[in-house]
Structures are given as C-alpha cells and as structure tokens.
mmCIF file of C-alpha atoms and ligand atoms in Angstrom:
data_model
loop_
_atom_site.group_PDB
_atom_site.id
_atom_site.type_symbol
_atom_site.label_atom_id
_atom_site.label_comp_id
_atom_site.label_asym_id
_atom_site.label_seq_id
_atom_site.Cartn_x
_atom_site.Cartn_y
_atom_site.Cartn_z
ATOM 1 C CA MET A 1 117.570 -31.729 -60.037
ATOM 2 C CA ARG A 2 120.890 -30.453 -61.355
ATOM 3 C CA ARG A 3 122.706 -28.655 -58.530
ATOM 4 C CA ILE A 4 124.538 -25.582 -59.791
ATOM 5 C CA LEU A 5 126.887 -23.542 -57.625
ATOM 6 C CA ILE A 6 127.628 -19.976 -58.723
ATOM 7 C CA THR A 7 130.331 -18.218 -56.710
ATOM 8 C CA GLY A 8 130.159 -14.441 -56.949
ATOM 9 C CA GLY A 9 126.489 -14.917 -57.800
ATOM 10 C CA ALA A 10 125.398 -11.600 -56.279
ATOM 11 C CA GLY A 11 127.729 -9.612 -58.523
ATOM 12 C CA PHE A 12 127.064 -8.185 -61.970
ATOM 13 C CA VAL A 13 127.779 -11.226 -64.160
ATOM 14 C CA GLY A 14 126.896 -13.803 -61.491
ATOM 15 C CA SER A 15 123.426 -12.397 -60.838
ATOM 16 C CA ASN A 16 122.601 -12.290 -64.554
ATOM 17 C CA LEU A 17 123.739 -15.915 -64.801
ATOM 18 C CA CYS A 18 121.642 -16.923 -61.757
ATOM 19 C CA ALA A 19 118.597 -15.283 -63.376
ATOM 20 C CA ARG A 20 119.169 -17.230 -66.596
ATOM 21 C CA LEU A 21 119.736 -20.609 -64.940
ATOM 22 C CA VAL A 22 116.790 -20.519 -62.485
ATOM 23 C CA GLN A 23 114.485 -20.334 -65.506
ATOM 24 C CA GLU A 24 115.177 -24.036 -66.125
ATOM 25 C CA LYS A 25 113.110 -25.889 -63.546
ATOM 26 C CA GLU A 26 115.496 -28.860 -63.436
ATOM 27 C CA ASN A 27 118.204 -26.531 -62.090
ATOM 28 C CA HIS A 28 118.715 -25.831 -58.406
ATOM 29 C CA VAL A 29 120.882 -22.704 -58.263
ATOM 30 C CA ILE A 30 123.062 -22.022 -55.220
ATOM 31 C CA CYS A 31 124.448 -18.502 -55.181
ATOM 32 C CA LEU A 32 127.502 -18.161 -52.957
ATOM 33 C CA ASP A 33 128.906 -14.711 -52.268
ATOM 34 C CA ASN A 34 130.594 -12.757 -49.471
ATOM 35 C CA LEU A 35 129.097 -9.479 -50.802
ATOM 36 C CA PHE A 36 132.527 -7.837 -51.142
ATOM 37 C CA THR A 37 131.390 -6.109 -54.342
ATOM 38 C CA GLY A 38 128.121 -7.972 -54.865
ATOM 39 C CA ARG A 39 124.738 -6.636 -53.819
ATOM 40 C CA MET A 40 121.642 -8.373 -52.476
ATOM 41 C CA VAL A 41 119.505 -6.103 -54.664
ATOM 42 C CA ASN A 42 120.849 -7.989 -57.710
ATOM 43 C CA ILE A 43 119.357 -11.290 -56.524
ATOM 44 C CA GLU A 44 116.283 -9.953 -54.700
ATOM 45 C CA PRO A 45 113.940 -11.002 -57.552
ATOM 46 C CA LEU A 46 115.214 -14.599 -57.197
ATOM 47 C CA MET A 47 115.141 -14.915 -53.410
ATOM 48 C CA GLY A 48 111.670 -16.458 -53.067
ATOM 49 C CA LEU A 49 112.097 -19.029 -55.836
ATOM 50 C CA PRO A 50 112.056 -22.690 -54.749
ATOM 51 C CA ASN A 51 115.029 -23.544 -56.965
ATOM 52 C CA PHE A 52 117.270 -20.700 -55.733
ATOM 53 C CA GLU A 53 119.252 -20.308 -52.542
ATOM 54 C CA PHE A 54 121.823 -17.836 -51.261
ATOM 55 C CA ILE A 55 124.768 -18.672 -49.033
ATOM 56 C CA LYS A 56 126.932 -15.890 -47.609
ATOM 57 C CA HIS A 57 130.442 -17.280 -47.680
ATOM 58 C CA ASP A 58 134.008 -16.328 -48.602
ATOM 59 C CA VAL A 59 135.517 -18.617 -51.281
ATOM 60 C CA GLN A 60 138.865 -18.314 -49.541
ATOM 61 C CA GLU A 61 137.454 -20.798 -47.015
ATOM 62 C CA TYR A 62 136.564 -24.350 -48.068
ATOM 63 C CA ILE A 63 132.873 -25.217 -48.083
ATOM 64 C CA ASP A 64 131.334 -28.604 -48.846
ATOM 65 C CA ILE A 65 128.363 -28.261 -51.185
ATOM 66 C CA PRO A 66 127.318 -31.271 -53.269
ATOM 67 C CA CYS A 67 126.908 -30.036 -56.841
ATOM 68 C CA ASP A 68 127.013 -31.027 -60.523
ATOM 69 C CA GLN A 69 128.251 -27.755 -61.994
ATOM 70 C CA ILE A 70 130.313 -24.894 -60.578
ATOM 71 C CA TYR A 71 130.683 -21.432 -62.109
ATOM 72 C CA ASN A 72 133.563 -19.691 -60.314
ATOM 73 C CA ALA A 73 132.860 -15.975 -60.779
ATOM 74 C CA ALA A 74 133.862 -14.785 -57.300
ATOM 75 C CA CYS A 75 136.406 -11.973 -57.605
ATOM 76 C CA PRO A 76 136.158 -8.196 -57.634
ATOM 77 C CA ALA A 77 136.450 -7.179 -61.296
ATOM 78 C CA SER A 78 136.714 -3.403 -61.427
ATOM 79 C CA PRO A 79 140.261 -2.051 -61.051
ATOM 80 C CA PRO A 80 139.431 0.266 -58.092
ATOM 81 C CA ALA A 81 137.695 -2.656 -56.329
ATOM 82 C CA TYR A 82 140.422 -5.221 -56.876
ATOM 83 C CA GLN A 83 143.173 -2.717 -56.044
ATOM 84 C CA GLN A 84 141.467 -1.728 -52.780
ATOM 85 C CA SER A 85 142.957 -4.813 -51.100
ATOM 86 C CA PRO A 86 145.312 -6.441 -53.598
ATOM 87 C CA THR A 87 146.302 -9.296 -51.299
ATOM 88 C CA ASN A 88 142.631 -10.127 -50.771
ATOM 89 C CA THR A 89 142.188 -10.191 -54.565
ATOM 90 C CA THR A 90 145.031 -12.637 -55.122
ATOM 91 C CA LYS A 91 143.779 -14.820 -52.268
ATOM 92 C CA THR A 92 140.270 -14.822 -53.710
ATOM 93 C CA CYS A 93 141.614 -15.861 -57.116
ATOM 94 C CA VAL A 94 144.005 -18.543 -55.884
ATOM 95 C CA LEU A 95 142.430 -19.946 -52.696
ATOM 96 C CA GLY A 96 138.988 -19.576 -54.268
ATOM 97 C CA ILE A 97 139.797 -21.704 -57.312
ATOM 98 C CA LEU A 98 141.671 -24.259 -55.177
ATOM 99 C CA ASN A 99 138.613 -24.701 -52.963
ATOM 100 C CA MET A 100 136.300 -24.961 -55.951
ATOM 101 C CA LEU A 101 138.580 -27.430 -57.737
ATOM 102 C CA GLU A 102 138.601 -29.625 -54.621
ATOM 103 C CA LEU A 103 134.807 -29.513 -54.643
ATOM 104 C CA ALA A 104 134.630 -30.336 -58.351
ATOM 105 C CA LYS A 105 137.058 -33.218 -57.807
ATOM 106 C CA LYS A 106 135.068 -34.596 -54.863
ATOM 107 C CA TYR A 107 131.679 -34.507 -56.624
ATOM 108 C CA ASP A 108 132.896 -35.052 -60.198
ATOM 109 C CA ALA A 109 131.319 -31.708 -61.064
ATOM 110 C CA THR A 110 132.239 -29.551 -64.060
ATOM 111 C CA LEU A 111 133.941 -26.338 -63.005
ATOM 112 C CA MET A 112 133.963 -23.218 -65.164
ATOM 113 C CA GLN A 113 136.587 -20.624 -64.278
ATOM 114 C CA PHE A 114 135.740 -16.982 -65.085
ATOM 115 C CA SER A 115 139.068 -15.744 -66.365
ATOM 116 C CA THR A 116 139.716 -12.487 -68.105
ATOM 117 C CA SER A 117 141.283 -10.652 -71.030
ATOM 118 C CA GLU A 118 143.590 -9.210 -68.362
ATOM 119 C CA VAL A 119 145.655 -12.414 -68.629
ATOM 120 C CA TYR A 120 146.962 -10.835 -71.872
ATOM 121 C CA GLY A 121 148.138 -7.752 -69.904
ATOM 122 C CA ASP A 122 149.152 -4.865 -72.209
ATOM 123 C CA PRO A 123 149.091 -7.038 -75.329
ATOM 124 C CA GLU A 124 151.627 -6.984 -78.170
ATOM 125 C CA VAL A 125 149.307 -9.172 -80.271
ATOM 126 C CA HIS A 126 146.161 -7.550 -81.555
ATOM 127 C CA PRO A 127 143.354 -8.644 -81.571
ATOM 128 C CA GLN A 128 144.094 -11.102 -78.782
ATOM 129 C CA VAL A 129 143.975 -14.814 -79.633
ATOM 130 C CA GLU A 130 143.886 -17.526 -76.971
ATOM 131 C CA SER A 131 147.318 -18.850 -77.972
ATOM 132 C CA TYR A 132 148.918 -15.477 -77.139
ATOM 133 C CA ARG A 133 150.648 -15.790 -73.754
ATOM 134 C CA GLY A 134 150.368 -12.185 -72.709
ATOM 135 C CA CYS A 135 152.476 -9.301 -71.501
ATOM 136 C CA VAL A 136 151.730 -8.873 -67.810
ATOM 137 C CA ASN A 137 153.711 -6.810 -65.324
ATOM 138 C CA PRO A 138 154.112 -9.259 -62.427
ATOM 139 C CA ILE A 139 154.760 -6.517 -59.840
ATOM 140 C CA GLY A 140 152.401 -3.741 -60.955
ATOM 141 C CA ILE A 141 149.167 -2.476 -59.439
ATOM 142 C CA ARG A 142 147.068 -4.739 -61.700
ATOM 143 C CA SER A 143 149.119 -7.869 -61.013
ATOM 144 C CA CYS A 144 147.037 -8.943 -57.998
ATOM 145 C CA TYR A 145 144.209 -9.533 -60.451
ATOM 146 C CA ASP A 146 146.120 -10.460 -63.624
ATOM 147 C CA GLU A 147 148.521 -12.882 -61.969
ATOM 148 C CA GLY A 148 145.813 -14.199 -59.646
ATOM 149 C CA LYS A 149 143.708 -15.073 -62.686
ATOM 150 C CA ARG A 150 146.687 -16.556 -64.533
ATOM 151 C CA CYS A 151 147.513 -18.750 -61.532
ATOM 152 C CA ALA A 152 143.850 -19.822 -61.346
ATOM 153 C CA GLU A 153 143.969 -20.906 -65.002
ATOM 154 C CA ALA A 154 147.175 -22.855 -64.334
ATOM 155 C CA LEU A 155 145.560 -24.616 -61.371
ATOM 156 C CA CYS A 156 142.515 -25.571 -63.471
ATOM 157 C CA PHE A 157 144.679 -27.218 -66.135
ATOM 158 C CA ASP A 158 146.913 -28.891 -63.512
ATOM 159 C CA TYR A 159 143.891 -30.362 -61.703
ATOM 160 C CA HIS A 160 142.635 -31.603 -65.044
ATOM 161 C CA ARG A 161 145.974 -33.218 -65.976
ATOM 162 C CA GLU A 162 146.738 -34.571 -62.486
ATOM 163 C CA PHE A 163 143.293 -35.638 -61.249
ATOM 164 C CA GLY A 164 141.075 -35.630 -64.340
ATOM 165 C CA THR A 165 138.951 -32.807 -62.892
ATOM 166 C CA LYS A 166 136.374 -31.527 -65.409
ATOM 167 C CA ILE A 167 137.211 -27.908 -66.163
ATOM 168 C CA LYS A 168 136.262 -25.183 -68.611
ATOM 169 C CA VAL A 169 137.993 -21.808 -68.827
ATOM 170 C CA ILE A 170 136.514 -18.657 -70.333
ATOM 171 C CA ARG A 171 138.339 -15.354 -70.816
ATOM 172 C CA ILE A 172 135.848 -12.534 -70.526
ATOM 173 C CA PHE A 173 136.440 -9.168 -72.225
ATOM 174 C CA ASN A 174 134.923 -5.894 -70.904
ATOM 175 C CA THR A 175 131.238 -6.532 -70.304
ATOM 176 C CA TYR A 176 128.508 -4.121 -69.206
ATOM 177 C CA GLY A 177 124.781 -3.998 -68.577
ATOM 178 C CA PRO A 178 122.114 -4.084 -65.864
ATOM 179 C CA ASN A 179 123.160 -5.119 -62.319
ATOM 180 C CA MET A 180 126.554 -3.436 -62.596
ATOM 181 C CA ASP A 181 127.380 -1.694 -59.369
ATOM 182 C CA PRO A 182 126.885 1.983 -60.282
ATOM 183 C CA GLN A 183 129.770 2.911 -58.017
ATOM 184 C CA ASP A 184 132.363 0.312 -58.885
ATOM 185 C CA GLY A 185 134.335 2.699 -61.079
ATOM 186 C CA ARG A 186 134.346 0.903 -64.428
ATOM 187 C CA VAL A 187 134.292 3.110 -67.467
ATOM 188 C CA VAL A 188 130.811 2.365 -68.873
ATOM 189 C CA SER A 189 129.052 2.905 -65.538
ATOM 190 C CA ASN A 190 131.157 5.964 -64.707
ATOM 191 C CA PHE A 191 130.463 7.686 -68.030
ATOM 192 C CA ILE A 192 126.718 6.960 -68.051
ATOM 193 C CA ILE A 193 126.219 8.136 -64.468
ATOM 194 C CA GLN A 194 128.361 11.222 -64.984
ATOM 195 C CA ALA A 195 126.389 12.060 -68.137
ATOM 196 C CA LEU A 196 123.010 11.530 -66.434
ATOM 197 C CA LYS A 197 124.021 13.678 -63.456
ATOM 198 C CA GLY A 198 125.443 16.453 -65.649
ATOM 199 C CA GLU A 199 128.924 15.903 -64.185
ATOM 200 C CA ASP A 200 132.193 15.928 -66.135
ATOM 201 C CA LEU A 201 133.066 12.658 -67.909
ATOM 202 C CA THR A 202 136.462 11.600 -66.579
ATOM 203 C CA ILE A 203 138.750 10.196 -69.265
ATOM 204 C CA TYR A 204 141.934 8.691 -67.858
ATOM 205 C CA GLY A 205 144.941 9.560 -70.033
ATOM 206 C CA ASP A 206 144.297 11.051 -73.470
ATOM 207 C CA GLY A 207 141.405 8.686 -74.220
ATOM 208 C CA SER A 208 143.184 6.897 -77.085
ATOM 209 C CA GLN A 209 143.288 3.530 -75.271
ATOM 210 C CA THR A 210 140.827 1.009 -76.674
ATOM 211 C CA ARG A 211 138.508 -1.693 -75.366
ATOM 212 C CA SER A 212 135.866 -3.934 -76.949
ATOM 213 C CA PHE A 213 132.624 -3.756 -74.988
ATOM 214 C CA GLN A 214 130.271 -6.684 -74.752
ATOM 215 C CA TYR A 215 126.646 -6.537 -73.627
ATOM 216 C CA ILE A 216 125.835 -8.947 -70.792
ATOM 217 C CA ASP A 217 123.247 -11.030 -72.698
ATOM 218 C CA ASP A 218 125.854 -12.082 -75.273
ATOM 219 C CA LEU A 219 128.242 -13.126 -72.507
ATOM 220 C CA ILE A 220 125.576 -15.165 -70.691
ATOM 221 C CA GLU A 221 124.743 -16.992 -73.932
ATOM 222 C CA GLY A 222 128.448 -17.792 -74.456
ATOM 223 C CA ILE A 223 128.794 -19.042 -70.864
ATOM 224 C CA TYR A 224 125.686 -21.196 -71.267
ATOM 225 C CA ARG A 225 126.947 -22.750 -74.489
ATOM 226 C CA MET A 226 130.406 -23.381 -73.040
ATOM 227 C CA MET A 227 128.962 -25.254 -70.060
ATOM 228 C CA ASN A 228 126.082 -27.086 -71.726
ATOM 229 C CA THR A 229 126.739 -27.648 -75.392
ATOM 230 C CA SER A 230 130.469 -27.589 -76.038
ATOM 231 C CA ARG A 231 132.325 -30.884 -76.456
ATOM 232 C CA GLY A 232 133.415 -32.415 -73.129
ATOM 233 C CA ASP A 233 137.034 -32.402 -74.276
ATOM 234 C CA PHE A 234 136.894 -28.708 -75.176
ATOM 235 C CA LEU A 235 138.303 -27.086 -72.046
ATOM 236 C CA GLY A 236 139.113 -23.654 -73.425
ATOM 237 C CA PRO A 237 140.500 -21.182 -72.743
ATOM 238 C CA VAL A 238 138.007 -19.385 -74.936
ATOM 239 C CA ASN A 239 137.661 -15.632 -75.437
ATOM 240 C CA LEU A 240 134.163 -14.231 -74.933
ATOM 241 C CA GLY A 241 134.092 -10.649 -76.135
ATOM 242 C CA ASN A 242 132.843 -8.234 -78.754
ATOM 243 C CA HIS A 243 134.663 -7.272 -81.940
ATOM 244 C CA GLY A 244 133.916 -3.549 -81.932
ATOM 245 C CA GLU A 245 136.986 -1.665 -80.782
ATOM 246 C CA PHE A 246 136.468 1.829 -79.354
ATOM 247 C CA THR A 247 138.705 4.471 -77.836
ATOM 248 C CA MET A 248 137.570 5.866 -74.471
ATOM 249 C CA LEU A 249 137.090 9.207 -76.214
ATOM 250 C CA GLU A 250 134.696 7.569 -78.692
ATOM 251 C CA LEU A 251 132.855 5.886 -75.831
ATOM 252 C CA ALA A 252 132.495 9.195 -73.963
ATOM 253 C CA GLU A 253 131.156 10.913 -77.077
ATOM 254 C CA LYS A 254 128.693 8.084 -77.701
ATOM 255 C CA VAL A 255 127.396 8.217 -74.136
ATOM 256 C CA LEU A 256 126.989 12.001 -74.352
ATOM 257 C CA ALA A 257 125.077 11.732 -77.633
ATOM 258 C CA MET A 258 122.836 8.902 -76.427
ATOM 259 C CA THR A 259 121.952 10.511 -73.090
ATOM 260 C CA GLY A 260 121.588 14.001 -74.612
ATOM 261 C CA SER A 261 123.812 15.227 -71.792
ATOM 262 C CA LYS A 262 125.530 18.617 -71.741
ATOM 263 C CA SER A 263 128.365 17.280 -69.569
ATOM 264 C CA LYS A 264 131.951 18.129 -70.505
ATOM 265 C CA ILE A 265 134.805 15.706 -71.060
ATOM 266 C CA VAL A 266 137.797 16.163 -68.739
ATOM 267 C CA PHE A 267 141.125 14.358 -68.706
ATOM 268 C CA ARG A 268 142.621 12.748 -65.601
ATOM 269 C CA PRO A 269 145.944 10.907 -65.084
ATOM 270 C CA LEU A 270 146.163 7.427 -66.559
ATOM 271 C CA PRO A 271 146.520 4.742 -63.865
ATOM 272 C CA GLY A 272 149.655 2.534 -64.005
ATOM 273 C CA ASP A 273 149.767 -0.443 -66.389
ATOM 274 C CA ASP A 274 146.474 0.496 -68.066
ATOM 275 C CA PRO A 275 146.379 -1.653 -71.254
ATOM 276 C CA THR A 276 146.742 0.405 -74.437
ATOM 277 C CA ARG A 277 144.665 -1.728 -76.797
ATOM 278 C CA ARG A 278 142.243 -4.582 -76.333
ATOM 279 C CA GLN A 279 140.038 -6.440 -78.773
ATOM 280 C CA ALA A 280 138.796 -10.005 -78.679
ATOM 281 C CA ASN A 281 139.478 -12.524 -81.396
ATOM 282 C CA THR A 282 136.564 -14.949 -81.034
ATOM 283 C CA ASP A 283 137.231 -17.446 -83.826
ATOM 284 C CA VAL A 284 137.600 -20.253 -81.267
ATOM 285 C CA ALA A 285 134.238 -19.431 -79.662
ATOM 286 C CA TYR A 286 132.600 -19.324 -83.098
ATOM 287 C CA ARG A 287 134.011 -22.730 -83.971
ATOM 288 C CA GLU A 288 133.475 -24.487 -80.625
ATOM 289 C CA LEU A 289 130.269 -22.836 -79.409
ATOM 290 C CA GLN A 290 127.993 -23.384 -82.434
ATOM 291 C CA GLY A 291 128.660 -20.081 -84.167
ATOM 292 C CA TRP A 292 128.605 -17.939 -81.022
ATOM 293 C CA THR A 293 129.494 -14.296 -81.536
ATOM 294 C CA SER A 294 128.882 -11.248 -79.425
ATOM 295 C CA LYS A 295 126.186 -9.718 -81.635
ATOM 296 C CA ILE A 296 124.860 -6.738 -79.706
ATOM 297 C CA THR A 297 126.502 -3.515 -80.861
ATOM 298 C CA LEU A 298 127.740 -0.916 -78.406
ATOM 299 C CA GLU A 299 124.889 1.394 -79.394
ATOM 300 C CA GLU A 300 122.215 -1.299 -78.878
ATOM 301 C CA GLY A 301 123.757 -2.349 -75.573
ATOM 302 C CA LEU A 302 123.989 1.212 -74.263
ATOM 303 C CA LYS A 303 120.326 1.721 -75.211
ATOM 304 C CA LYS A 304 119.421 -1.180 -72.895
ATOM 305 C CA THR A 305 121.830 -0.111 -70.151
ATOM 306 C CA ILE A 306 121.143 3.623 -69.819
ATOM 307 C CA PRO A 307 117.597 3.081 -68.377
ATOM 308 C CA TYR A 308 119.075 0.849 -65.654
ATOM 309 C CA PHE A 309 121.347 3.663 -64.521
ATOM 310 C CA GLU A 310 118.565 6.273 -64.956
ATOM 311 C CA ASN A 311 116.621 4.306 -62.382
ATOM 312 C CA TYR A 312 119.593 4.497 -60.019
ATOM 313 C CA CYS A 313 120.075 8.257 -60.530
ATOM 314 C CA ARG A 314 116.391 9.042 -59.907
HETATM 315 P P1 NAD B 1 131.516 -8.085 -59.605
HETATM 316 O O1 NAD B 1 132.492 -7.382 -58.731
HETATM 317 O O2 NAD B 1 130.223 -7.401 -59.882
HETATM 318 O O3 NAD B 1 131.183 -9.525 -59.030
HETATM 319 C C1 NAD B 1 132.106 -10.297 -58.325
HETATM 320 C C2 NAD B 1 131.351 -11.019 -57.211
HETATM 321 O O4 NAD B 1 132.268 -11.832 -56.475
HETATM 322 C C3 NAD B 1 130.728 -10.059 -56.193
HETATM 323 O O5 NAD B 1 129.394 -10.434 -55.945
HETATM 324 C C4 NAD B 1 131.597 -10.215 -54.968
HETATM 325 O O6 NAD B 1 130.925 -9.930 -53.766
HETATM 326 C C5 NAD B 1 132.019 -11.659 -55.084
HETATM 327 N N1 NAD B 1 133.236 -11.948 -54.342
HETATM 328 C C6 NAD B 1 134.413 -11.273 -54.367
HETATM 329 N N2 NAD B 1 135.306 -11.847 -53.541
HETATM 330 C C7 NAD B 1 134.685 -12.935 -53.002
HETATM 331 C C8 NAD B 1 135.080 -13.933 -52.090
HETATM 332 N N3 NAD B 1 136.308 -13.937 -51.550
HETATM 333 N N4 NAD B 1 134.184 -14.883 -51.740
HETATM 334 C C9 NAD B 1 132.931 -14.886 -52.261
HETATM 335 N N5 NAD B 1 132.501 -13.961 -53.146
HETATM 336 C C10 NAD B 1 133.371 -12.994 -53.501
HETATM 337 O O7 NAD B 1 132.284 -8.418 -60.954
HETATM 338 P P2 NAD B 1 131.718 -9.053 -62.308
HETATM 339 O O8 NAD B 1 131.905 -8.070 -63.382
HETATM 340 O O9 NAD B 1 130.384 -9.631 -62.082
HETATM 341 O O10 NAD B 1 132.781 -10.207 -62.554
HETATM 342 C C11 NAD B 1 132.459 -11.571 -62.305
HETATM 343 C C12 NAD B 1 133.628 -12.445 -62.723
HETATM 344 O O11 NAD B 1 133.877 -12.290 -64.118
HETATM 345 C C13 NAD B 1 134.930 -12.120 -62.001
HETATM 346 O O12 NAD B 1 135.608 -13.309 -61.708
HETATM 347 C C14 NAD B 1 135.694 -11.308 -63.010
HETATM 348 O O13 NAD B 1 137.082 -11.445 -62.849
HETATM 349 C C15 NAD B 1 135.226 -11.925 -64.326
HETATM 350 N N6 NAD B 1 135.330 -10.940 -65.412
HETATM 351 C C16 NAD B 1 134.402 -9.945 -65.565
HETATM 352 C C17 NAD B 1 134.566 -9.010 -66.588
HETATM 353 C C18 NAD B 1 133.578 -7.893 -66.819
HETATM 354 O O14 NAD B 1 133.805 -7.082 -67.704
HETATM 355 N N7 NAD B 1 132.485 -7.811 -66.109
HETATM 356 C C19 NAD B 1 135.668 -9.109 -67.449
HETATM 357 C C20 NAD B 1 136.587 -10.124 -67.249
HETATM 358 C C21 NAD B 1 136.393 -11.052 -66.242
HETATM 359 N N1 UDP B 2 138.551 4.779 -67.646
HETATM 360 C C1 UDP B 2 138.339 6.119 -67.921
HETATM 361 N N2 UDP B 2 137.505 6.804 -67.102
HETATM 362 C C2 UDP B 2 136.851 6.237 -66.056
HETATM 363 C C3 UDP B 2 137.073 4.866 -65.797
HETATM 364 C C4 UDP B 2 137.948 4.173 -66.609
HETATM 365 O O1 UDP B 2 138.881 6.675 -68.876
HETATM 366 O O2 UDP B 2 136.082 6.951 -65.367
HETATM 367 C C5 UDP B 2 139.441 4.020 -68.566
HETATM 368 C C6 UDP B 2 140.474 3.120 -67.892
HETATM 369 O O3 UDP B 2 141.650 3.854 -67.589
HETATM 370 C C7 UDP B 2 140.690 2.066 -68.958
HETATM 371 C C8 UDP B 2 139.329 1.945 -69.641
HETATM 372 O O4 UDP B 2 138.625 3.141 -69.306
HETATM 373 O O5 UDP B 2 141.621 2.521 -69.909
HETATM 374 C C9 UDP B 2 138.522 0.735 -69.182
HETATM 375 O O6 UDP B 2 138.452 0.779 -67.777
HETATM 376 P P1 UDP B 2 137.639 -0.254 -66.898
HETATM 377 O O7 UDP B 2 137.983 0.040 -65.483
HETATM 378 O O8 UDP B 2 136.210 -0.228 -67.250
HETATM 379 O O9 UDP B 2 138.180 -1.688 -67.335
HETATM 380 P P2 UDP B 2 139.654 -2.289 -67.613
HETATM 381 O O10 UDP B 2 140.685 -1.230 -67.470
HETATM 382 O O11 UDP B 2 139.810 -3.349 -66.595
HETATM 383 O O12 UDP B 2 139.571 -2.768 -69.006
#
C-alpha cells in the first residue's frame, strides 16, 4: 500500500483530494486535521472505508506518521478565517511545513506544499507567471497568510537543497466548488448563499477588482498530475488556476442570473491590501503536466456548485 498523508484533509480542497485518492485501492489515505476550518461532514462519506483514516491533530506539533507522500494543505484559506488569529495562521504555515518536511526527510517521502497566488500579493505583473517575485505588504492584514506561505515555499526549497528532501510546490488560484464551508466568507460562497436566500450581494469596494476562478475538479487533476506524473526533478512552483478573469461585479451578476435571484447588489468597504487584479498564467503547468489546463468555465462550475449550496440553504 502507498501511504498518503493529507494535512488539512477535512477542508474544502483536502476533502476533495481525499475522495479522489481513496478511489485507488493501493492508496491508504491518512487525513490529518485539527478542524479549525475543516468539517467532519466533508469526510463523512469516506469514514468507513478500509483505506481511509482520520487523525485529529494540529500540524504545529510534530507527529510521526510513516508515509510515502504528503500533501500539506493545512491552513485556513479564506481571508476572514486566516485573519481571525493571524499569529495562528503564520504558525500553521511555518511550523506546519517544518514538521512535514522533517517527516518527508525521515521517510524519504515526497511532500507537496499547497501554496497560493497570494505569494504574488497585489501584483504588478499580469497575468502572474511563476518567475514573478510578487508585491506583498509584509506588515498588512494579509501578511500572516502571504508571508507565511512565502516562508513555507522558502523552507521547501532549502530542505531540498540542504537535505535532498523531495518537494513539489503548487500555487493555487481562487478555487470553488462542493465542500466549501458555506460560512467561510469567500466571495463565491457568499454570493451564491446571499442570492439563494434573497439577501443583498455584498461587493467589497466598487467591484472592479478581478480574480480567475477555478472549479475544484480541475485543481484536483492538476494536483494529481503534479504528484504522480510530473518529472521527479520538476519541483515547481507551478500555478494551478483558470484563465477567465472576472470582476466581482461580473461575478455577482452571473450568480444572480444563474440562480434567478431578485437580490440586490450592495457595496461595502474594501478590506486592506485586497489585490486589484489576479489571473493565472499556466504555461508551465501545460508544459510540465501533460497539457493540463483548467478547462471548466465559470458558468459550468457555478452550475455544479449552486446545487451544493441549495442543499445547505434548504
Ligand atoms: P479550508 O479552510 O477549507 O481547509 C484548510 C484545512 O486545514 C481545514 O480543514 C482546517 O481545519 C485545516 N487546518 C488549519 N489549520 C490547521 C492546523 N494548524 N493543523 C491541522 N489542520 C489545520 O481551505 P481550502 O480552500 O481547502 O485550502 C486548502 C489549502 O489550499 C490551504 O493551504 C490554502 O492555503 C491552499 N489554497 C487554497 C485556495 C482556494 O481557493 N481554495 C487558493 C490558494 C491556496
Ligand atoms: N469579496 C466581495 N464580497 C464578499 C467576499 C469577498 O466582494 O462577500 C471580494 C474580496 O474583497 C476580494 C474578492 O472578492 O476582492 C475575492 O475574495 P475571496 O475572499 O474569495 O478571495 P481572495 O481575496 O483571497 O482572492
């Protein structure tokens, strides 16, 4: 059996990854999570499976688990969640990756770090390419996450250079889909729930800021290819994101049209350091991951996601 450790496995991305990997019978999937933002409901369908286990644990503390592969996804990802206790966020990023790197080093496992487009900060280069070094405010309200993730990337490459640890680094752009926490405050979940409940859709700022939104299935395929089929000497970082670039106003209008909601759009203050523009350049992923692209359009992805939230609102 191949022993696979997924930290943050009860969260949105982690639980979708667990579900994908348990399908291969040669995999034994160990989901490790302290349930800070993760939810048991996300992994309930997997709990009885013989090749799945759950361990409640905080990655800030070392744990010895023999394994062949590690996916380090543990970290709150929505701005309200990671800003709730910024010091906890930085510690999760930094102590978490240190503990996982030690584990990878001990068992000669391959470690994949779940990094983020936030390492580019409020980017001056558009769309963002991996070689761009970013424009991050080191003392702002997003820095606990942005700098925590940047430090985690640095540690991965230092462990690789110093100890030969096997690492892979992915930079994930805004992703959405089933198993998102309906209350975690990210824009796609907020807008869909507000529309379904007939509440006002809250746009922060004037709604001209942009993001590229990726449906979860495309991300999981990219993660799978990066771990299993990319060249051993391809470490990343690699962007995994969609090309479609939308303003928040366009997103709100799309959600209203697709839910048939009569909700109104209202404008609220823009939080500090909110990136103005974001769009993934995925040429590296296409080249290194056998032609991978994020194929599912925003409209197709929302069509699959709205029923998930309808279920929640019922
Ligand atoms: P999420 O909040 O749904 O999941 C994060 C999981 O990590 C949760 O289950 C949470 O309980 C767990 N966790 C947090 N702190 C922990 C700790 N100290 N010890 C153990 N577990 C802990 O977020 P997500 O969207 O699933 O994000 C997963 C990963 O992908 C994160 O590392 C995030 O930074 C990265 N990412 C996600 C996106 C996205 O759009 N979803 C974008 C960029 C990067
Ligand atoms: N946003 C918004 N209304 C909301 C939630 C978020 O307008 O109810 C905006 C937010 O200010 C940001 C964008 O939507 O400009 C994406 O926010 P999200 O929290 O989903 O992700 P991130 O900012 O980390 O890209």
